[in-house]
Amino acid sequence: MRHQYTLSRLAGAISLALTIVGPALADELPVISITAPAPTQPSSPAQNSLSEQQLDSLQSATSDTATLLNNIPGLSLQGAGAVSSLPSLHGLADDRLRIKVDGMDLVSACGNHMNPPMSYIDPSNVASATVFAGITPVSLGGDSIGGTILIESAPPAFAASADKLLTEGEIGAFYRSNGDARGGNVSATLASENVSFTYQASTSSADNYSAGDDFKPAGLAAAGRGWLEGDEVGSTYYDVFNQSASLAVRYSNHLTTLTLGQQDINEQGFPNQRMDMTGNDSTQVNLRYEGDYDWGLLKARVYREQTEHDMQFGEDKLFWYGANDGSIPDGVPCAVILPGTNGCAAGMPMETEGDNRGLSLQADIPLSTRDLLRIGTEAQNYTLDDWWDPSGKGMYPNVFWNINNGERDRLAVFSEWEAQWNPQWLTQFGLRYEQVDMNADEVQGYSSMFSAVDAADFNAADRAITDNNIDLTALARFTPDATRTLEFGYARKTRSPNLYERYAWSTHGMAMRMINLAGDGNGYVGNLDLDPEVAHTLSATFDWHDAAADSWQLTVTPYLTYVEDYIDAARCSSATTNQVNTMMMTTTACTDANLTTVDNFVYLQFVNQSAKLYGIDIAAHMPLARNTGYGDFTASGIVSYLKGENEDTGDNLYNIMPLNLKLAVMQEVGNWRNSAEVEVVDAKDDVSATRNEVSTSGYGLLHLRGSYSWKQVRLDFGVENVFDRFYNYPLDGVYLGQGKTMSASNVAWGTAIPGPGRSVYAGVNLKF
């Protein structure tokens, strides 16, 4: 039942594509001319771009675009929903990174950040991915203290000449055994020499995946609620559909592109959140211009993104939801709202609406054969409403306003000077100023008894806040000869708090548990007194390679980041909040006992502290054998070590990836490309005591992948977690995938989310 309408949508999209491009199947394709003025990409240490082959090899193995970046040195993934994981660069994740999807700064419109930027593009639509870790040029940074990730779909294609018409397309499908995951994608292009139209659509859906061994979450059996069947991991299902239409016009040295995008996530479970996504509808309008003038390159963009996001208890959580007073037995969902404080709550509906408008203008001006100047300005206007409709059982009779007309507006200007002094030395200096204005309207609880003191204090406070942020970078590249390169530099980067970090206001336990950007099961409240984070980063990259830079390479990247006013979390108590709220004679969750709890979920407030992160990434690849009877063999490997410390408390920072190693041997013979990959992760013992973070054991996994290409057909296949090992990925958080998750007492603390067991996958793509 869950996926019936998804398949019909894909069938409709495929029919449209065949109607447009079908005649091309019988004819040889004309030469394609990709014409956009060549962008001058800034130089930066630890910059990594994925090749087309790397992207293609993983697109059938995942529906989560962020996982395409999994083999970038220093990058790890923070678990969330199956298509919504959050990239982490050198221990800095989520809003601490600037993630641009087709040039748009998308914003997560959710108190649990269930709809992060990369969830808005399907892996099959990604044509290029570039990661700037550590020191990021100011032209690509801003409002972030980690790195920058650039995700781009394919540029427009045009016919080779005026007397030709370009028709091309692609149809693909995949299946993965674990979770019964399936989906497909289609694209079609119709273009003349100067006008190009492209339509793309993709769909992906799955049931809950299975762990590598029987999975029995602690606490459920004792409570008499049982568990899901066998090794099933609750709330890991999803159903998503994306589509876009793009019209491009080129004239002389100018290119203008208008893209309309739409996403419909019907449902997505979140095993590390107390709620699930029951709907995410997004529309995007993206207008881009690039022009190559005598004086340089001009780039302009204006975009708008509107998101409607719904949360509720999904089927694995709602199934166990009964009335606390025993009037409805456990295992029977509430079908109707019974008014009053003692009635049965029909779940907990939560809705958000985000409106994101952006504008950017950049000029790349060659001042001489040595000097290049980049100047630009950016503006972003973002508004958010977050409200919870009444549903009974104490959540009655008013609408709970979590964020009421929240505003977060950014205005930035930057200048960047890059100089190639001689063949050996290149330098880059950049300066960026950014003003961030934030505000929110008055709020209210479900009733006069629900967080009344919190609401009164919040409404009486000055909520209009302006941050004036400064970024600067200074980096140099030294190339003594054809086989060695040294890049080193310093960056000062600034990020203002997001709307939830500043404006989430209620210290009632249930309301706090609904605010969680970390997937740790704890409850959070905002802080109007937060200052922006300011990070100081030193980084160097030592690069050894063959003279042609296409055979072997070894890079070593040590780094150190010190963050002033790092937005961490501190346990709250009646003394720290100076508030006592009542709901049915219960007090605020910020009690004195909350300060000493060591084996349960806790309640936290966002606070400014100091933090230090340091580590090293080592990456290498080299040929093992060439021109053998079995083809060419290449070995590659990545080692990453990271340490994160709270300088004020001496505690470990939350969600720091332990020492990890990735090794692969790749074979290329004829049209075949195969690989064997080993992934080894150390135990996570350095955990955050403040958050009662759960430790995880070390593990090792083996993955096998292969592909075969013949003319316009590509077949991908593989086996992930070949030996069906049970493991817990260190950054996935705690298990909240089933049960009565709204209540703190009915969810057992201390269970980490198990990773997927063995999965056999296959995918096929036909280009024509």
Short mmCIF file of C-alpha atoms in Angstrom, two decimals, residues 36-319:
data_model
loop_
_atom_site.label_atom_id
_atom_site.label_comp_id
_atom_site.label_asym_id
_atom_site.label_seq_id
_atom_site.Cartn_x
_atom_site.Cartn_y
_atom_site.Cartn_z
CA ALA A 36 28.38 27.76 -20.07
CA PRO A 37 31.13 30.27 -19.47
CA ALA A 38 33.85 28.30 -17.73
CA PRO A 39 33.71 29.14 -14.01
CA THR A 40 36.93 30.07 -12.29
CA GLN A 41 36.77 27.93 -9.17
CA PRO A 42 38.71 29.22 -6.17
CA SER A 43 41.75 27.31 -4.97
CA SER A 44 41.63 25.74 -1.53
CA PRO A 45 43.44 23.12 0.53
CA ALA A 46 41.70 19.76 0.94
CA GLN A 47 39.38 20.36 -2.01
CA ASN A 48 37.90 17.13 -3.31
CA SER A 49 35.75 16.59 -6.39
CA LEU A 50 34.08 13.30 -7.20
CA SER A 51 34.52 11.93 -10.68
CA GLU A 52 31.61 10.86 -12.86
CA GLN A 53 32.68 7.24 -12.38
CA GLN A 54 32.64 7.61 -8.58
CA LEU A 55 29.17 9.11 -8.65
CA ASP A 56 27.78 6.51 -11.05
CA SER A 57 29.15 3.60 -9.03
CA LEU A 58 27.11 4.51 -5.93
CA GLN A 59 23.86 5.84 -7.36
CA SER A 60 22.23 2.41 -7.43
CA ALA A 61 23.43 1.62 -3.90
CA THR A 62 21.82 4.58 -2.14
CA SER A 63 18.85 6.92 -2.15
CA ASP A 64 20.65 9.37 0.15
CA THR A 65 22.67 11.93 -1.81
CA ALA A 66 24.91 12.65 1.19
CA THR A 67 26.29 9.09 1.07
CA LEU A 68 27.82 9.82 -2.34
CA LEU A 69 30.43 11.80 -0.38
CA ASN A 70 31.28 8.94 1.97
CA ASN A 71 34.78 8.45 0.53
CA ILE A 72 35.85 12.09 0.92
CA PRO A 73 38.73 12.33 3.45
CA GLY A 74 37.55 13.88 6.71
CA LEU A 75 33.86 13.55 5.86
CA SER A 76 31.47 11.37 7.83
CA LEU A 77 27.68 11.19 8.01
CA GLN A 78 25.40 11.94 10.94
CA GLY A 79 22.45 9.58 10.81
CA ALA A 80 18.86 10.73 10.31
CA GLY A 81 16.21 9.44 7.91
CA ALA A 82 17.16 7.18 5.04
CA VAL A 83 17.38 10.06 2.54
CA SER A 84 18.30 12.81 4.99
CA SER A 85 21.66 12.12 6.63
CA LEU A 86 23.81 15.12 7.56
CA PRO A 87 27.41 15.45 6.32
CA SER A 88 30.04 16.21 8.95
CA LEU A 89 33.42 17.69 8.01
CA HIS A 90 36.17 17.41 10.63
CA GLY A 91 33.53 17.12 13.35
CA LEU A 92 31.42 20.10 12.19
CA ALA A 93 28.01 19.19 10.78
CA ASP A 94 24.56 20.41 9.80
CA ASP A 95 24.27 24.23 9.85
CA ARG A 96 27.99 24.56 10.55
CA LEU A 97 28.56 23.63 6.89
CA ARG A 98 27.52 25.66 3.88
CA ILE A 99 25.77 23.29 1.50
CA LYS A 100 24.73 24.67 -1.89
CA VAL A 101 22.47 22.63 -4.16
CA ASP A 102 22.56 24.02 -7.69
CA GLY A 103 23.78 27.28 -6.18
CA MET A 104 20.90 27.59 -3.70
CA ASP A 105 21.41 27.92 0.05
CA LEU A 106 18.60 25.62 1.16
CA VAL A 107 17.46 25.68 4.80
CA SER A 108 16.17 22.84 6.96
CA ALA A 109 12.64 23.83 8.03
CA CYS A 110 12.22 21.46 10.96
CA GLY A 111 12.91 21.32 14.69
CA ASN A 112 14.65 17.98 14.09
CA HIS A 113 16.32 19.03 10.81
CA MET A 114 14.60 16.23 8.91
CA ASN A 115 14.82 18.08 5.57
CA PRO A 116 18.49 19.09 5.18
CA PRO A 117 19.71 20.66 1.91
CA MET A 118 21.03 17.51 0.24
CA SER A 119 17.72 15.68 0.75
CA TYR A 120 16.27 17.86 -2.02
CA ILE A 121 18.24 16.26 -4.86
CA ASP A 122 18.17 12.61 -5.84
CA PRO A 123 21.53 10.80 -6.29
CA SER A 124 20.67 10.08 -9.93
CA ASN A 125 20.52 13.82 -10.65
CA VAL A 126 23.94 14.67 -9.20
CA ALA A 127 26.45 15.46 -11.95
CA SER A 128 29.22 16.92 -9.78
CA ALA A 129 30.07 17.16 -6.11
CA THR A 130 32.88 19.27 -4.67
CA VAL A 131 33.88 19.46 -1.02
CA PHE A 132 35.98 22.20 0.57
CA ALA A 133 37.08 20.97 3.99
CA GLY A 134 38.61 23.30 6.54
CA ILE A 135 39.78 26.50 4.84
CA THR A 136 37.05 27.62 2.46
CA PRO A 137 37.39 30.65 0.14
CA VAL A 138 35.17 33.51 1.30
CA SER A 139 33.43 33.49 -2.09
CA LEU A 140 32.09 30.02 -1.22
CA GLY A 141 31.82 30.38 2.56
CA GLY A 142 29.72 32.54 4.81
CA ASP A 143 27.49 31.76 7.80
CA SER A 144 29.40 28.53 8.43
CA ILE A 145 32.47 27.44 10.38
CA GLY A 146 33.15 24.05 8.79
CA GLY A 147 33.57 23.56 5.07
CA THR A 148 31.46 23.99 1.96
CA ILE A 149 29.76 21.33 -0.17
CA LEU A 150 28.71 22.13 -3.73
CA ILE A 151 26.20 19.78 -5.35
CA GLU A 152 25.35 20.38 -9.00
CA SER A 153 23.04 18.72 -11.48
CA ALA A 154 24.08 18.42 -15.12
CA PRO A 155 24.58 21.66 -17.10
CA PRO A 156 22.27 22.28 -20.05
CA ALA A 157 23.04 20.54 -23.33
CA PHE A 158 22.57 22.09 -26.79
CA ALA A 159 22.62 20.86 -30.37
CA ALA A 160 25.93 21.09 -32.22
CA SER A 161 24.66 23.42 -34.94
CA ALA A 162 21.60 25.33 -36.12
CA ASP A 163 20.52 22.59 -38.53
CA LYS A 164 20.43 19.88 -35.87
CA LEU A 165 18.01 19.04 -33.08
CA LEU A 166 19.34 17.34 -29.97
CA THR A 167 17.13 14.72 -28.35
CA GLU A 168 18.57 12.65 -25.55
CA GLY A 169 17.40 10.96 -22.42
CA GLU A 170 18.01 8.43 -19.70
CA ILE A 171 15.92 5.81 -17.92
CA GLY A 172 17.15 3.94 -14.86
CA ALA A 173 15.89 1.63 -12.15
CA PHE A 174 17.35 -0.06 -9.09
CA TYR A 175 16.52 -2.64 -6.44
CA ARG A 176 18.13 -3.29 -3.06
CA SER A 177 17.25 -6.41 -1.11
CA ASN A 178 17.54 -4.99 2.41
CA GLY A 179 14.34 -3.11 3.10
CA ASP A 180 12.92 -4.03 -0.30
CA ALA A 181 14.18 -0.69 -1.65
CA ARG A 182 13.28 0.17 -5.22
CA GLY A 183 13.04 3.16 -7.46
CA GLY A 184 13.81 4.69 -10.79
CA ASN A 185 14.73 7.84 -12.61
CA VAL A 186 14.05 9.38 -15.98
CA SER A 187 15.31 12.42 -17.85
CA ALA A 188 14.65 13.86 -21.27
CA THR A 189 16.25 16.74 -23.17
CA LEU A 190 15.05 18.51 -26.30
CA ALA A 191 17.40 21.23 -27.55
CA SER A 192 18.28 23.40 -30.49
CA GLU A 193 21.55 25.25 -30.90
CA ASN A 194 20.52 28.00 -28.46
CA VAL A 195 17.52 26.70 -26.49
CA SER A 196 17.44 23.62 -24.27
CA PHE A 197 14.63 22.02 -22.26
CA THR A 198 15.21 19.20 -19.76
CA TYR A 199 12.79 17.26 -17.57
CA GLN A 200 13.97 14.99 -14.74
CA ALA A 201 12.05 12.78 -12.32
CA SER A 202 13.02 10.20 -9.75
CA THR A 203 11.26 8.06 -7.20
CA SER A 204 12.58 5.93 -4.36
CA SER A 205 10.89 3.95 -1.60
CA ALA A 206 11.68 1.25 0.94
CA ASP A 207 10.37 -0.55 3.98
CA ASN A 208 12.28 -0.87 7.23
CA TYR A 209 15.74 -2.34 6.79
CA SER A 210 17.12 -5.28 8.74
CA ALA A 211 20.15 -5.27 11.00
CA GLY A 212 22.94 -7.81 10.68
CA ASP A 213 21.53 -9.92 13.52
CA ASP A 214 18.40 -10.15 15.65
CA PHE A 215 17.66 -6.73 17.10
CA LYS A 216 15.77 -6.57 20.39
CA PRO A 217 15.66 -3.00 21.72
CA ALA A 218 16.14 -2.95 25.48
CA GLY A 219 13.09 -2.12 27.58
CA LEU A 220 10.31 -3.01 25.15
CA ALA A 221 9.96 -6.63 26.28
CA ALA A 222 9.86 -5.65 29.93
CA ALA A 223 7.09 -3.18 29.21
CA GLY A 224 5.04 -5.88 27.50
CA ARG A 225 5.04 -4.23 24.11
CA GLY A 226 7.11 -6.73 22.15
CA TRP A 227 9.26 -5.69 19.21
CA LEU A 228 9.23 -5.62 15.46
CA GLU A 229 9.73 -8.88 13.67
CA GLY A 230 13.20 -10.45 13.76
CA ASP A 231 16.02 -8.05 13.06
CA GLU A 232 13.83 -5.23 11.67
CA VAL A 233 14.93 -1.71 12.59
CA GLY A 234 11.91 0.50 13.15
CA SER A 235 11.24 3.84 11.45
CA THR A 236 13.73 3.35 8.60
CA TYR A 237 11.18 3.34 5.75
CA TYR A 238 10.76 6.13 3.20
CA ASP A 239 8.91 7.17 0.06
CA VAL A 240 10.15 10.16 -1.96
CA PHE A 241 9.50 11.69 -5.37
CA ASN A 242 11.48 14.51 -7.04
CA GLN A 243 11.00 16.23 -10.37
CA SER A 244 12.32 19.30 -12.13
CA ALA A 245 12.01 21.12 -15.44
CA SER A 246 14.76 23.36 -16.78
CA LEU A 247 14.81 25.83 -19.66
CA ALA A 248 18.16 27.25 -20.80
CA VAL A 249 18.89 29.92 -23.40
CA ARG A 250 22.36 30.77 -24.65
CA TYR A 251 23.30 33.74 -26.77
CA SER A 252 26.88 34.63 -27.67
CA ASN A 253 28.85 34.28 -24.42
CA HIS A 254 25.79 34.36 -22.18
CA LEU A 255 23.74 31.59 -20.60
CA THR A 256 20.44 31.95 -18.72
CA THR A 257 18.81 28.96 -17.03
CA LEU A 258 15.44 28.72 -15.27
CA THR A 259 14.76 25.59 -13.23
CA LEU A 260 11.53 24.65 -11.47
CA GLY A 261 11.80 21.86 -8.90
CA GLN A 262 9.30 20.00 -6.77
CA GLN A 263 9.66 17.39 -4.02
CA ASP A 264 7.02 15.19 -2.44
CA ILE A 265 8.13 13.01 0.46
CA ASN A 266 5.07 11.00 1.35
CA GLU A 267 6.70 9.55 4.47
CA GLN A 268 10.10 9.01 6.02
CA GLY A 269 10.79 7.31 9.33
CA PHE A 270 13.47 8.60 11.69
CA PRO A 271 14.91 5.95 14.03
CA ASN A 272 16.79 8.55 16.12
CA GLN A 273 13.87 10.99 16.57
CA ARG A 274 10.68 10.80 18.59
CA MET A 275 8.69 11.92 15.55
CA ASP A 276 8.59 10.89 11.90
CA MET A 277 8.14 12.87 8.71
CA THR A 278 4.60 12.40 7.42
CA GLY A 279 4.97 14.83 4.56
CA ASN A 280 7.45 17.22 2.98
CA ASP A 281 6.33 19.28 0.00
CA SER A 282 8.83 21.70 -1.48
CA THR A 283 8.82 23.89 -4.56
CA GLN A 284 11.90 25.64 -5.90
CA VAL A 285 12.44 28.32 -8.53
CA ASN A 286 16.07 28.87 -9.53
CA LEU A 287 17.06 31.50 -12.14
CA ARG A 288 20.76 31.66 -13.06
CA TYR A 289 22.74 33.88 -15.42
CA GLU A 290 26.39 33.57 -16.48
CA GLY A 291 28.05 35.96 -18.90
CA ASP A 292 31.59 36.12 -20.24
CA TYR A 293 32.56 39.76 -20.88
CA ASP A 294 35.77 41.39 -22.04
CA TRP A 295 36.51 42.41 -18.45
CA GLY A 296 35.69 38.99 -16.87
CA LEU A 297 32.94 36.61 -15.79
CA LEU A 298 29.63 37.72 -14.27
CA LYS A 299 27.41 35.28 -12.36
CA ALA A 300 23.98 36.09 -10.95
CA ARG A 301 21.29 33.98 -9.32
CA VAL A 302 17.88 34.51 -7.76
CA TYR A 303 15.91 31.66 -6.18
CA ARG A 304 12.97 30.86 -3.95
CA GLU A 305 12.21 27.70 -1.98
CA GLN A 306 8.90 27.08 -0.20
CA THR A 307 8.52 24.10 2.12
CA GLU A 308 5.54 22.60 3.92
CA HIS A 309 6.70 19.99 6.42
CA ASP A 310 4.59 17.68 8.61
CA MET A 311 5.62 15.50 11.53
CA GLN A 312 3.66 12.90 13.46
CA PHE A 313 4.19 9.43 14.87
CA GLY A 314 4.75 7.00 12.02
CA GLU A 315 3.32 3.52 12.02
CA ASP A 316 6.12 1.99 14.13
CA LYS A 317 5.58 4.61 16.83
CA LEU A 318 1.87 5.30 16.57
CA PHE A 319 1.06 1.59 16.77
#
